[in-house]
């Protein structure tokens, strides 16, 4: 079982900058996307 | 395609036979896919470089407030940030699901050009796809339930845009609620109520563009304690949901469903979640655009909204028909309208219909960000000949400075 500080569900144009910001603040991030990154 | 067929002659281009010009949709989709692929590969390489991000592909589902299942795998996380977006609203039109329809998603991946298409919905998704397919050569019928296209925009924007769509051959009907859909031989029929009568429209493809709701299906949000109301995730001004360890951003929260809003929300919610800050979102100045041609772009309140909010307003307006650059490029439809407080002069909003409206709106966005008046736009020197002069002219027309038409 993997442990994370924060999970970001959705790798669209909102989830991506959120994941990068969280990661850059030092958090261990799980980014989960069901289709394709970038959003539709 | 549209330009070559309709305008080559006007611009002095000879040797083009408009009837011999054809359009290969499959080739356009291949080109689009190549552009998207390039963008996506850039995203993946940025993710790979960030050692603090682990990427998972699959559907996520909460199994407890701190446990998420992805493809049978369990992740434990202290906090979660939902960036799940929106999907087309569930169809409530009798027969439509059985007859079959596409959404904006499939409409970008068609491999052949339908001869005819019925578009249900006259909001921004409906407008953009109606014009796109009409220009590709599809016979388009558009059915809007509201009394005007783009019902949340300025009335005059709706009216002029409707004229433009009509002039391009789109059969646009407003105040036309759809009653049901049926099969008829090989074709699909949509029945709408228009002027007290039932009207039948037949087409090869039906595009449903009737609203978007949060994509929360099978996410297990109840397990996390996240409340969804009227199909939108409920958040406070810090983008925190009803669960204290879950934040949500973008389209799924409702409001202005635009990429640029989600991109604004994302880092703010991440800061709040990771650092425990209490930064509040400020949606006072969120510009919007519809990528029709002429384009629509707006920010803030319409004149009607400002008056209804109890403000005394003054309005400045300028037509692109009186703008030199618009004449030169042959795109004179539309106008710039700026709405300001009659007393303080602070700008309440701006509404642009015209070529490159999506670019032109930004000088008003910048002014509004600082609670500014239109004076700096009216007084600063604008390059001639540019479309931006129309924004300056509208700012001058607000009343503080007399309008002096030059260079036209």
Short mmCIF file of C-alpha atoms in Angstrom, two decimals:
data_model
loop_
_atom_site.label_atom_id
_atom_site.label_comp_id
_atom_site.label_asym_id
_atom_site.label_seq_id
_atom_site.Cartn_x
_atom_site.Cartn_y
_atom_site.Cartn_z
CA UNK A 1 0.00 0.00 0.00
CA UNK A 2 1.40 3.35 -1.04
CA UNK A 3 1.08 6.42 1.16
CA UNK A 4 0.79 9.96 -0.11
CA UNK A 5 0.41 13.45 1.36
CA UNK A 6 -2.11 14.41 -1.29
CA UNK A 7 -3.95 12.69 -4.13
CA UNK A 8 -4.98 14.79 -7.11
CA UNK A 9 -7.84 13.15 -8.99
CA UNK A 10 -7.92 14.39 -12.57
CA UNK A 11 -4.99 15.39 -14.78
CA UNK A 12 -6.62 18.18 -16.76
CA UNK A 13 -5.58 21.83 -16.94
CA UNK A 14 -6.57 22.35 -13.29
CA UNK A 15 -5.27 19.11 -11.79
CA UNK A 16 -1.86 19.40 -13.44
CA UNK A 17 -0.87 22.82 -12.02
CA UNK A 18 -2.36 21.74 -8.68
CA UNK A 19 -0.19 18.57 -8.66
CA UNK A 20 2.94 20.52 -9.64
CA UNK A 21 2.28 23.20 -6.99
CA UNK A 22 1.74 20.57 -4.28
CA UNK A 23 4.88 18.68 -5.36
CA UNK A 24 6.94 21.86 -5.48
CA UNK A 25 5.83 22.63 -1.92
CA UNK A 26 7.38 19.30 -0.94
CA UNK A 27 4.29 17.10 -0.77
CA UNK A 28 4.33 13.52 -2.00
CA UNK A 29 1.66 13.57 -4.69
CA UNK A 30 -0.41 10.84 -6.37
CA UNK A 31 -1.86 12.14 -9.64
CA UNK A 32 -4.68 9.95 -10.94
CA UNK A 33 -6.14 10.27 -14.45
CA UNK A 34 -8.60 7.84 -16.00
CA UNK A 35 -8.33 8.88 -19.66
CA UNK A 36 -5.63 11.17 -20.94
CA UNK A 37 -3.85 14.10 -19.34
CA UNK A 38 -4.59 17.58 -20.59
CA UNK A 39 -8.35 17.59 -20.16
CA UNK A 40 -11.09 17.80 -22.74
CA UNK B 1 -12.39 26.24 -46.56
CA UNK B 2 -14.99 28.83 -45.66
CA UNK B 3 -12.62 31.69 -46.47
CA UNK B 4 -11.41 30.14 -49.71
CA UNK B 5 -14.92 29.38 -50.87
CA UNK B 6 -16.55 32.61 -49.89
CA UNK B 7 -13.89 35.27 -49.83
CA UNK B 8 -11.05 34.48 -52.23
CA UNK B 9 -12.60 36.58 -54.94
CA UNK B 10 -13.17 39.55 -52.63
CA UNK B 11 -9.47 39.57 -51.66
CA UNK B 12 -8.33 39.44 -55.27
CA UNK B 13 -7.29 35.77 -55.25
CA UNK B 14 -7.99 34.42 -58.73
CA UNK B 15 -8.02 30.88 -60.06
CA UNK B 16 -10.03 29.38 -57.22
CA UNK B 17 -13.15 27.54 -58.24
CA UNK B 18 -15.30 27.60 -55.10
CA UNK B 19 -17.30 24.60 -56.29
CA UNK B 20 -14.15 22.51 -56.70
CA UNK B 21 -12.93 23.18 -53.15
CA UNK B 22 -13.48 20.18 -50.87
CA UNK B 23 -12.74 19.51 -47.23
CA UNK B 24 -11.17 16.35 -45.79
CA UNK B 25 -12.40 16.08 -42.19
CA UNK B 26 -10.28 13.00 -41.50
CA UNK B 27 -7.17 14.96 -42.45
CA UNK B 28 -8.19 17.85 -40.19
CA UNK B 29 -8.72 15.41 -37.31
CA UNK B 30 -5.28 13.86 -37.93
CA UNK B 31 -3.74 17.34 -37.81
CA UNK B 32 -5.63 18.19 -34.61
CA UNK B 33 -4.59 14.87 -33.03
CA UNK B 34 -0.94 15.56 -33.85
CA UNK B 35 -1.13 18.96 -32.11
CA UNK B 36 -2.83 17.43 -29.07
CA UNK B 37 -0.28 14.60 -28.97
CA UNK B 38 2.56 17.12 -28.86
CA UNK B 39 0.94 18.96 -25.97
CA UNK B 40 0.29 15.72 -24.08
CA UNK B 41 3.85 14.49 -24.52
CA UNK B 42 5.06 17.81 -23.07
CA UNK B 43 2.79 17.26 -20.07
CA UNK B 44 4.14 13.73 -19.49
CA UNK B 45 7.75 14.83 -19.67
CA UNK B 46 7.07 17.61 -17.12
CA UNK B 47 5.41 15.04 -14.85
CA UNK B 48 8.34 12.63 -15.17
CA UNK B 49 10.79 15.36 -14.16
CA UNK B 50 8.85 16.06 -10.98
CA UNK B 51 10.12 13.41 -8.55
CA UNK B 52 7.40 14.16 -6.00
CA UNK B 53 4.59 13.14 -8.37
CA UNK B 54 3.58 9.49 -8.88
CA UNK B 55 1.25 9.08 -11.86
CA UNK B 56 -1.56 6.53 -11.95
CA UNK B 57 -3.86 5.73 -14.86
CA UNK B 58 -7.32 4.50 -14.00
CA UNK B 59 -10.61 5.36 -12.41
CA UNK B 60 -10.33 6.58 -8.82
CA UNK B 61 -12.83 5.67 -6.12
CA UNK B 62 -12.85 6.61 -2.46
CA UNK B 63 -13.21 3.59 -0.17
CA UNK B 64 -12.71 5.70 2.96
CA UNK B 65 -11.91 9.39 3.56
CA UNK B 66 -8.20 8.56 3.23
CA UNK B 67 -8.17 5.51 0.95
CA UNK B 68 -8.56 5.56 -2.79
CA UNK B 69 -8.80 2.57 -5.10
CA UNK B 70 -7.31 2.88 -8.58
CA UNK B 71 -7.46 -0.17 -10.85
CA UNK B 72 -7.73 -2.52 -7.87
CA UNK B 73 -4.76 -0.87 -6.20
CA UNK B 74 -5.18 0.94 -2.88
CA UNK B 75 -3.54 4.29 -2.18
CA UNK B 76 -3.61 5.97 1.21
CA UNK B 77 -3.58 9.74 1.25
CA UNK B 78 -3.91 12.32 3.96
CA UNK B 79 -5.58 14.86 1.66
CA UNK B 80 -7.26 14.83 -1.72
CA UNK B 81 -7.74 17.48 -4.39
CA UNK B 82 -10.55 16.78 -6.82
CA UNK B 83 -10.00 18.07 -10.36
CA UNK B 84 -12.57 15.83 -12.00
CA UNK B 85 -14.10 18.27 -14.47
CA UNK B 86 -17.53 18.10 -16.03
CA UNK B 87 -19.33 15.93 -18.54
CA UNK B 88 -22.37 16.41 -20.73
CA UNK B 89 -25.53 16.45 -18.61
CA UNK B 90 -27.61 13.28 -18.62
CA UNK B 91 -30.05 13.45 -21.47
CA UNK B 92 -33.67 13.89 -20.41
CA UNK B 93 -35.16 14.01 -23.92
CA UNK B 94 -37.44 11.03 -24.59
CA UNK B 95 -36.08 8.75 -27.30
CA UNK B 96 -32.75 10.51 -27.71
CA UNK B 97 -30.64 7.82 -26.05
CA UNK B 98 -32.32 5.14 -28.22
CA UNK B 99 -31.93 7.13 -31.43
CA UNK B 100 -28.30 7.88 -30.64
CA UNK B 101 -26.38 11.15 -30.34
CA UNK B 102 -22.89 12.52 -29.97
CA UNK B 103 -21.47 15.10 -27.54
CA UNK B 104 -18.77 17.73 -28.02
CA UNK B 105 -16.23 14.99 -27.26
CA UNK B 106 -17.18 12.78 -30.23
CA UNK B 107 -17.75 15.84 -32.40
CA UNK B 108 -13.98 16.38 -32.37
CA UNK B 109 -13.20 12.85 -33.51
CA UNK B 110 -15.60 12.22 -36.42
CA UNK B 111 -13.82 10.68 -39.39
CA UNK B 112 -16.30 11.67 -42.05
CA UNK B 113 -18.36 14.78 -42.57
CA UNK B 114 -22.06 14.26 -41.89
CA UNK B 115 -24.36 15.70 -44.56
CA UNK B 116 -26.65 17.03 -41.87
CA UNK B 117 -26.56 17.64 -38.14
CA UNK B 118 -29.06 18.75 -35.51
CA UNK B 119 -27.48 20.56 -32.57
CA UNK B 120 -29.52 20.65 -29.39
CA UNK B 121 -28.44 23.64 -27.31
CA UNK B 122 -27.49 27.21 -28.25
CA UNK B 123 -24.93 27.92 -25.54
CA UNK B 124 -21.21 28.19 -26.25
CA UNK B 125 -20.72 24.52 -27.10
CA UNK B 126 -23.67 24.56 -29.51
CA UNK B 127 -22.58 27.80 -31.18
CA UNK B 128 -18.97 26.74 -31.70
CA UNK B 129 -19.82 23.36 -33.18
CA UNK B 130 -22.72 24.68 -35.28
CA UNK B 131 -20.47 27.17 -37.02
CA UNK B 132 -17.57 24.74 -37.34
CA UNK B 133 -19.64 22.03 -39.01
CA UNK B 134 -21.62 24.51 -41.12
CA UNK B 135 -18.33 25.87 -42.45
CA UNK B 136 -17.07 22.35 -43.10
CA UNK B 137 -20.14 21.89 -45.30
CA UNK B 138 -22.66 20.11 -43.05
CA UNK B 139 -26.26 21.32 -43.16
CA UNK B 140 -26.84 22.40 -39.56
CA UNK B 141 -30.06 22.90 -37.61
CA UNK B 142 -29.63 24.40 -34.16
CA UNK B 143 -32.33 24.25 -31.50
CA UNK B 144 -32.02 26.45 -28.43
CA UNK B 145 -34.44 26.36 -25.54
CA UNK B 146 -33.78 29.93 -24.34
CA UNK B 147 -35.16 32.99 -26.17
CA UNK B 148 -31.69 33.81 -27.52
CA UNK B 149 -28.33 32.23 -28.28
CA UNK B 150 -25.74 32.55 -25.52
CA UNK B 151 -28.46 33.57 -23.04
CA UNK B 152 -25.99 34.60 -20.34
CA UNK B 153 -24.23 37.12 -22.55
CA UNK B 154 -25.18 40.70 -23.45
CA UNK B 155 -28.49 40.79 -25.41
CA UNK B 156 -26.95 42.63 -28.33
CA UNK B 157 -24.14 40.07 -28.55
CA UNK B 158 -26.78 37.33 -28.78
CA UNK B 159 -28.73 39.20 -31.45
CA UNK B 160 -25.81 40.03 -33.73
CA UNK B 161 -24.29 36.57 -33.33
CA UNK B 162 -27.63 35.00 -34.28
CA UNK B 163 -27.69 37.14 -37.44
CA UNK B 164 -24.18 35.98 -38.30
CA UNK B 165 -25.10 32.31 -37.84
CA UNK B 166 -28.25 32.73 -39.95
CA UNK B 167 -26.29 34.48 -42.68
CA UNK B 168 -23.92 31.50 -42.83
CA UNK B 169 -26.81 29.16 -43.51
CA UNK B 170 -27.37 27.68 -40.05
CA UNK B 171 -31.06 27.04 -39.38
CA UNK B 172 -31.14 28.51 -35.92
CA UNK B 173 -34.27 28.27 -33.80
CA UNK B 174 -34.57 29.91 -30.39
CA UNK B 175 -37.36 29.38 -27.83
CA UNK B 176 -37.40 25.91 -29.34
CA UNK B 177 -37.49 23.26 -26.61
CA UNK B 178 -36.93 19.73 -27.86
CA UNK B 179 -39.81 17.36 -27.11
CA UNK B 180 -38.52 13.99 -28.30
CA UNK B 181 -36.34 12.14 -30.76
CA UNK B 182 -37.37 9.37 -33.15
CA UNK B 183 -35.93 7.13 -35.84
CA UNK B 184 -37.17 7.56 -39.37
CA UNK B 185 -35.64 5.10 -41.81
CA UNK B 186 -31.88 5.77 -41.88
CA UNK B 187 -32.31 9.22 -40.40
CA UNK B 188 -32.77 10.67 -36.94
CA UNK B 189 -35.65 12.97 -36.19
CA UNK B 190 -35.85 15.61 -33.49
CA UNK B 191 -39.23 17.10 -32.65
CA UNK B 192 -39.22 20.61 -31.19
CA UNK B 193 -41.88 23.01 -30.01
CA UNK B 194 -41.59 26.18 -32.07
CA UNK B 195 -44.14 28.99 -31.95
CA UNK B 196 -46.80 26.72 -30.46
CA UNK B 197 -46.32 24.06 -33.12
CA UNK B 198 -44.45 20.78 -33.28
CA UNK B 199 -41.71 20.90 -35.90
CA UNK B 200 -39.79 17.83 -37.12
CA UNK B 201 -36.14 18.03 -38.13
CA UNK B 202 -34.30 15.12 -39.73
CA UNK B 203 -30.54 14.65 -39.84
CA UNK B 204 -27.73 12.13 -40.02
CA UNK B 205 -26.20 13.11 -36.68
CA UNK B 206 -27.55 14.66 -33.49
CA UNK B 207 -25.13 16.63 -31.30
CA UNK B 208 -26.35 17.13 -27.74
CA UNK B 209 -24.90 20.35 -26.30
CA UNK B 210 -27.34 20.83 -23.47
CA UNK B 211 -25.33 21.64 -20.41
CA UNK B 212 -22.55 20.14 -18.35
CA UNK B 213 -22.46 18.64 -14.85
CA UNK B 214 -19.72 17.52 -12.45
CA UNK B 215 -18.08 14.22 -13.45
CA UNK B 216 -18.54 12.51 -10.10
CA UNK B 217 -19.87 9.15 -11.29
CA UNK B 218 -18.59 6.21 -9.24
CA UNK B 219 -16.05 8.36 -7.41
CA UNK B 220 -17.38 7.24 -4.04
CA UNK B 221 -17.61 10.84 -2.85
CA UNK B 222 -20.10 9.85 -0.13
CA UNK B 223 -17.35 7.62 1.37
CA UNK B 224 -15.19 10.73 1.68
CA UNK B 225 -17.97 12.95 3.01
CA UNK B 226 -17.98 15.20 -0.05
CA UNK B 227 -21.41 16.64 -0.80
CA UNK B 228 -22.72 17.16 -4.31
CA UNK B 229 -25.72 19.41 -4.86
CA UNK B 230 -27.53 20.08 -8.13
CA UNK B 231 -24.78 18.10 -9.90
CA UNK B 232 -21.99 20.34 -8.57
CA UNK B 233 -19.39 19.65 -5.87
CA UNK B 234 -20.01 22.01 -2.95
CA UNK B 235 -16.98 24.08 -1.92
CA UNK B 236 -16.33 27.13 0.24
CA UNK B 237 -14.35 30.18 -0.87
CA UNK B 238 -11.11 28.32 -0.04
CA UNK B 239 -12.18 25.52 -2.42
CA UNK B 240 -12.53 23.11 0.48
CA UNK B 241 -15.40 20.62 0.16
CA UNK B 242 -17.70 19.48 2.95
CA UNK B 243 -14.96 16.97 3.86
CA UNK B 244 -12.21 18.75 5.80
CA UNK B 245 -9.39 16.89 3.99
CA UNK B 246 -10.76 17.26 0.45
CA UNK B 247 -10.55 20.28 -1.91
CA UNK B 248 -12.16 20.62 -5.32
CA UNK B 249 -11.39 22.86 -8.30
CA UNK B 250 -12.61 23.80 -11.76
CA UNK B 251 -15.69 22.80 -13.74
CA UNK B 252 -16.90 20.25 -11.19
CA UNK B 253 -17.70 23.11 -8.79
CA UNK B 254 -20.01 24.82 -11.30
CA UNK B 255 -19.79 28.52 -12.12
CA UNK B 256 -17.57 29.58 -15.00
CA UNK B 257 -16.67 26.29 -16.68
CA UNK B 258 -13.51 27.36 -18.44
CA UNK B 259 -10.01 25.91 -18.53
CA UNK B 260 -8.51 29.22 -17.38
CA UNK B 261 -10.68 29.16 -14.27
CA UNK B 262 -9.52 25.61 -13.41
CA UNK B 263 -5.91 26.67 -14.01
CA UNK B 264 -6.46 29.54 -11.57
CA UNK B 265 -8.15 27.29 -8.99
CA UNK B 266 -5.56 24.49 -9.05
CA UNK B 267 -2.47 26.08 -7.49
CA UNK B 268 -4.61 28.07 -5.02
CA UNK B 269 -6.31 24.93 -3.71
CA UNK B 270 -2.95 23.12 -3.60
CA UNK B 271 -1.48 25.91 -1.47
CA UNK B 272 -4.45 25.77 0.88
CA UNK B 273 -4.31 21.97 1.10
CA UNK B 274 -0.55 21.51 1.49
CA UNK B 275 0.37 24.62 3.46
CA UNK B 276 -2.85 24.95 5.41
CA UNK B 277 -3.39 28.46 4.05
CA UNK B 278 -6.80 30.07 3.80
CA UNK B 279 -6.52 31.75 0.41
CA UNK B 280 -9.91 32.64 -1.04
CA UNK B 281 -10.82 32.52 -4.70
CA UNK B 282 -11.68 35.82 -6.32
CA UNK B 283 -13.98 35.33 -9.31
CA UNK B 284 -14.81 39.02 -9.70
CA UNK B 285 -12.84 39.19 -12.95
CA UNK B 286 -13.08 35.96 -14.96
CA UNK B 287 -13.10 36.57 -18.71
CA UNK B 288 -15.06 34.28 -21.01
CA UNK B 289 -14.85 33.58 -24.70
CA UNK B 290 -16.73 31.76 -27.40
CA UNK B 291 -14.55 30.77 -30.31
CA UNK B 292 -17.05 31.54 -32.99
CA UNK B 293 -16.17 33.84 -35.87
CA UNK B 294 -16.63 36.66 -35.11
CA UNK B 295 -15.61 35.63 -31.61
CA UNK B 296 -17.41 36.59 -28.43
CA UNK B 297 -15.48 37.65 -25.35
CA UNK B 298 -16.72 39.22 -22.17
CA UNK B 299 -15.84 39.95 -18.58
CA UNK B 300 -17.85 41.08 -15.59
CA UNK B 301 -21.44 42.29 -15.64
CA UNK B 302 -23.67 43.05 -18.59
CA UNK B 303 -25.45 46.41 -18.64
CA UNK B 304 -28.66 44.68 -17.55
CA UNK B 305 -26.96 42.78 -14.72
CA UNK B 306 -25.33 45.97 -13.45
CA UNK B 307 -28.66 47.84 -13.48
CA UNK B 308 -30.43 44.93 -11.81
CA UNK B 309 -27.77 44.98 -9.10
CA UNK B 310 -28.87 48.54 -8.38
CA UNK B 311 -26.00 50.40 -10.03
CA UNK B 312 -26.29 53.54 -12.06
CA UNK B 313 -24.35 52.77 -15.21
CA UNK B 314 -22.91 54.45 -18.25
CA UNK B 315 -22.03 52.58 -21.40
CA UNK B 316 -19.48 53.21 -24.14
CA UNK B 317 -19.80 51.42 -27.43
CA UNK B 318 -17.88 51.29 -30.67
CA UNK B 319 -18.65 49.40 -33.87
CA UNK B 320 -15.98 47.44 -35.74
CA UNK B 321 -17.60 48.85 -38.89
CA UNK B 322 -15.94 52.14 -37.87
CA UNK B 323 -12.52 50.60 -37.19
CA UNK B 324 -9.94 50.81 -39.95
CA UNK B 325 -8.26 47.47 -39.33
CA UNK B 326 -11.60 45.65 -39.26
CA UNK B 327 -12.40 47.11 -42.66
CA UNK B 328 -8.99 46.09 -44.02
CA UNK B 329 -9.41 42.46 -42.97
CA UNK B 330 -13.04 42.43 -44.06
CA UNK B 331 -14.37 41.58 -40.61
CA UNK B 332 -16.57 44.49 -39.69
CA UNK B 333 -19.28 42.63 -37.79
CA UNK B 334 -19.76 43.36 -34.11
CA UNK B 335 -18.83 45.91 -31.50
CA UNK B 336 -17.10 46.67 -28.22
CA UNK B 337 -19.27 47.68 -25.29
CA UNK B 338 -17.90 48.78 -21.92
CA UNK B 339 -20.17 49.16 -18.89
CA UNK B 340 -19.01 51.40 -16.04
CA UNK B 341 -20.27 52.91 -12.80
CA UNK B 342 -21.89 56.26 -13.62
CA UNK B 343 -20.40 57.88 -10.51
CA UNK B 344 -16.97 56.39 -9.89
CA UNK B 345 -16.26 55.28 -13.44
CA UNK B 346 -15.14 51.83 -12.27
CA UNK B 347 -15.63 49.28 -15.04
CA UNK B 348 -18.34 46.71 -14.33
CA UNK B 349 -17.84 44.70 -17.49
CA UNK B 350 -17.07 44.58 -21.18
CA UNK B 351 -18.66 42.69 -24.05
CA UNK B 352 -17.00 42.21 -27.39
CA UNK B 353 -18.30 40.54 -30.52
CA UNK B 354 -15.81 40.72 -33.33
CA UNK B 355 -12.61 39.45 -34.87
CA UNK B 356 -10.11 38.50 -32.16
CA UNK B 357 -12.47 39.50 -29.35
CA UNK B 358 -10.74 36.84 -27.23
CA UNK B 359 -7.51 38.87 -27.41
CA UNK B 360 -9.06 42.33 -27.23
CA UNK B 361 -10.90 41.67 -23.97
CA UNK B 362 -7.66 41.50 -21.99
CA UNK B 363 -6.95 45.21 -21.71
CA UNK B 364 -10.32 45.55 -19.99
CA UNK B 365 -9.54 42.48 -17.83
CA UNK B 366 -6.32 44.15 -16.67
CA UNK B 367 -8.10 47.41 -15.89
CA UNK B 368 -10.84 45.61 -13.96
CA UNK B 369 -8.33 43.59 -11.93
CA UNK B 370 -7.24 46.83 -10.29
CA UNK B 371 -10.83 48.12 -9.92
CA UNK B 372 -9.92 50.58 -12.61
CA UNK B 373 -11.86 52.99 -14.77
CA UNK B 374 -11.77 53.09 -18.57
CA UNK B 375 -9.70 56.25 -18.52
CA UNK B 376 -6.26 54.64 -19.04
CA UNK B 377 -7.69 52.70 -22.00
CA UNK B 378 -9.24 55.87 -23.42
CA UNK B 379 -6.12 58.02 -22.93
CA UNK B 380 -3.23 55.67 -23.65
CA UNK B 381 -1.81 55.62 -27.17
CA UNK B 382 -2.98 52.61 -29.16
CA UNK B 383 -1.23 51.39 -32.29
CA UNK B 384 -2.88 52.29 -35.56
CA UNK B 385 -4.23 50.41 -37.42
CA UNK B 386 -5.23 47.71 -34.92
CA UNK B 387 -8.49 46.21 -33.70
CA UNK B 388 -7.49 47.41 -30.21
CA UNK B 389 -8.46 50.91 -31.32
CA UNK B 390 -12.08 49.78 -31.12
CA UNK B 391 -11.60 49.09 -27.40
CA UNK B 392 -10.05 52.51 -26.93
CA UNK B 393 -12.91 54.13 -28.86
CA UNK B 394 -15.49 52.36 -26.71
CA UNK B 395 -13.64 53.55 -23.59
CA UNK B 396 -13.66 57.13 -24.90
CA UNK B 397 -17.36 56.86 -25.71
CA UNK B 398 -18.20 56.23 -22.05
CA UNK B 399 -18.63 59.94 -21.74
CA UNK B 400 -15.65 61.33 -19.86
CA UNK B 401 -13.85 62.27 -23.05
CA UNK B 402 -15.50 63.36 -26.28
CA UNK B 403 -15.27 60.88 -29.14
CA UNK B 404 -13.08 62.09 -31.96
CA UNK B 405 -13.03 59.72 -34.88
CA UNK B 406 -9.66 59.72 -36.61
CA UNK B 407 -7.85 57.65 -39.15
CA UNK B 408 -10.90 55.93 -40.52
#
